[in-house]
Amino acid sequence: MRRAVLVITLCCALFALIIRSSRASHLAQTRKPATLCSQNETIIFSCGMRKSTKILSLCGSKDLSSQKGYVQYRFGQPGKVELEYPTSRQNTQSAFNYARYTRPLVTYLALRFETNGYKYSIHQDDVEDIKPVVRESYINVTAPGKDAVEMKCSEPVIGGLMKLEDIVPNDEGDVPPTEP
């Protein structure tokens, strides 16, 4: 009798393990990709947007430098990119401006560009001189004649804006700090 109970218990445990493994596999397959970059590109920066199924990605060619290759901003969903900037992959580095503000325990990074009258500013903030520590990434989009709309990234963020510091032109002024 004990042996039968043990066999039944083991069978139930094995069945539960198989079901759990199957669910985890299904969730992994249905989870949205965290980038709009292709496999033959470098992911410079990428994040899913909070409260949205959209993705923000900065993709670059494998040979990206200040003199060659390309960098592109993409926003949307896999298979349905809503905005790709610039559309051409020639001389893309000059289409962006990079800015950085730092002081001890604080770094603000921004990558800016403008297209069709809209201004885009992607930010990565790391503020360790306050508690709780603030680490956030977001984009501000400003339509002509309107206030900026901020959209925050969800975690995890892949890559970082600092990869572009020596690749795209730097703003002469630093990023103005924003209070967290």
XYZ file of C-alpha atoms in Angstrom:
180
model
C 0.000 0.000 0.000
C 2.766 2.401 0.924
C 4.518 1.584 -2.305
C 1.384 2.418 -4.327
C 1.019 5.757 -2.516
C 4.681 6.520 -3.183
C 4.326 5.673 -6.878
C 1.188 7.824 -7.180
C 2.908 10.701 -5.365
C 5.954 10.472 -7.635
C 3.752 10.332 -10.742
C 1.824 13.422 -9.605
C 5.063 15.283 -8.873
C 6.473 14.314 -12.275
C 3.258 15.389 -14.008
C 3.319 18.761 -12.189
C 6.966 19.246 -13.177
C 6.188 18.516 -16.836
C 3.253 20.962 -16.820
C 5.342 23.680 -15.139
C 8.198 23.156 -17.604
C 5.773 23.316 -20.522
C 4.266 26.590 -19.228
C 7.721 28.124 -18.722
C 8.711 27.130 -22.249
C 5.494 28.620 -23.647
C 6.021 31.870 -21.715
C 9.597 32.132 -22.985
C 8.399 31.682 -26.558
C 5.590 34.253 -26.256
C 7.622 36.864 -24.376
C 8.273 39.896 -26.554
C 11.801 40.422 -27.825
C 13.601 43.266 -26.088
C 15.026 44.696 -29.294
C 14.162 45.726 -32.828
C 17.752 45.153 -33.964
C 18.476 42.284 -36.322
C 20.904 39.482 -35.507
C 23.556 40.961 -37.806
C 23.444 44.320 -35.958
C 24.892 45.546 -32.691
C 22.366 46.430 -29.991
C 23.543 49.814 -28.744
C 20.531 50.450 -26.503
C 17.134 48.795 -26.281
C 14.199 48.658 -23.904
C 10.534 47.821 -23.762
C 8.283 50.736 -22.911
C 6.301 50.708 -19.644
C 2.548 50.353 -20.041
C 3.035 49.441 -23.704
C 4.050 46.615 -26.012
C 6.348 48.963 -27.937
C 10.138 48.757 -28.022
C 12.747 51.504 -28.387
C 16.017 50.368 -29.975
C 19.248 51.978 -31.120
C 20.835 49.578 -33.589
C 24.192 49.793 -35.287
C 26.239 48.004 -37.865
C 28.883 45.627 -36.545
C 31.598 47.935 -37.941
C 30.183 51.106 -36.339
C 32.679 53.874 -35.599
C 32.688 57.650 -35.943
C 33.802 57.256 -39.574
C 31.968 54.174 -40.842
C 28.920 52.009 -40.336
C 25.505 53.238 -39.255
C 23.344 53.845 -36.199
C 19.533 53.896 -36.348
C 16.716 54.628 -33.916
C 13.745 52.275 -34.162
C 10.437 52.390 -32.329
C 7.492 50.025 -32.537
C 6.952 46.295 -32.391
C 8.775 43.384 -34.011
C 7.629 43.237 -37.621
C 5.873 46.597 -37.266
C 8.439 49.378 -36.826
C 6.608 52.719 -36.610
C 9.655 54.961 -36.895
C 13.140 54.254 -38.192
C 15.547 57.195 -38.167
C 17.443 57.946 -40.249
C 15.948 55.926 -43.092
C 19.222 55.939 -45.034
C 22.199 54.107 -43.581
C 24.718 56.613 -44.962
C 26.462 59.143 -42.675
C 24.007 58.440 -39.864
C 26.338 59.481 -37.058
C 25.836 63.177 -37.879
C 22.045 62.788 -37.506
C 22.375 62.469 -33.709
C 23.812 64.538 -30.847
C 25.158 63.002 -27.649
C 25.389 64.833 -24.342
C 26.618 63.927 -20.878
C 26.459 65.577 -17.465
C 28.450 64.069 -14.607
C 29.383 64.834 -11.047
C 30.339 62.422 -8.275
C 27.740 59.628 -8.076
C 25.578 61.202 -10.817
C 25.485 60.630 -14.581
C 22.904 61.956 -17.032
C 23.232 60.821 -20.651
C 21.139 61.950 -23.614
C 20.971 61.183 -27.315
C 18.984 63.700 -29.356
C 17.669 63.940 -32.890
C 14.940 65.731 -34.809
C 12.774 64.528 -37.694
C 9.622 65.913 -39.325
C 9.492 68.721 -36.745
C 9.462 66.278 -33.802
C 12.287 66.376 -31.260
C 13.426 63.124 -29.643
C 15.648 62.876 -26.585
C 16.616 59.457 -25.193
C 17.929 59.565 -21.615
C 19.768 57.329 -19.173
C 19.956 58.697 -15.648
C 22.028 57.192 -12.837
C 21.718 59.128 -9.578
C 23.411 57.512 -6.585
C 23.749 60.555 -4.304
C 20.144 60.249 -3.128
C 18.171 57.468 -1.503
C 16.594 55.574 -3.013
C 19.080 55.448 -5.874
C 17.527 56.420 -9.223
C 18.393 54.456 -12.353
C 16.014 55.071 -15.201
C 15.872 55.281 -18.957
C 13.236 57.124 -20.936
C 12.488 59.092 -24.089
C 10.993 62.559 -24.412
C 9.135 63.283 -27.639
C 8.173 66.878 -28.410
C 5.699 67.568 -31.209
C 5.797 71.003 -32.866
C 4.182 73.562 -30.542
C 3.476 70.974 -27.816
C 4.942 69.992 -24.462
C 7.256 66.990 -24.303
C 5.730 63.578 -23.660
C 7.873 61.271 -21.527
C 7.788 57.499 -21.984
C 9.775 55.396 -19.508
C 11.605 52.182 -20.256
C 10.856 49.021 -18.356
C 13.698 46.916 -16.992
C 15.908 45.377 -18.118
C 17.528 47.853 -20.464
C 19.982 46.326 -22.925
C 23.205 48.240 -23.627
C 23.777 51.904 -22.931
C 24.002 55.330 -24.519
C 27.625 55.758 -23.443
C 28.592 53.424 -26.313
C 27.901 56.362 -28.657
C 30.066 58.930 -26.860
C 32.939 58.743 -29.349
C 30.769 57.843 -32.352
C 28.188 60.609 -32.761
C 28.789 64.377 -32.379
C 28.799 65.646 -28.802
C 26.699 68.627 -27.778
C 28.858 71.523 -26.669
C 26.764 71.892 -23.526
C 26.156 69.146 -21.016
C 22.819 67.482 -20.401
C 20.880 69.718 -18.045
C 20.144 67.641 -14.966
C 16.536 66.734 -14.328
C 15.371 66.238 -10.801
C 14.319 62.611 -10.207
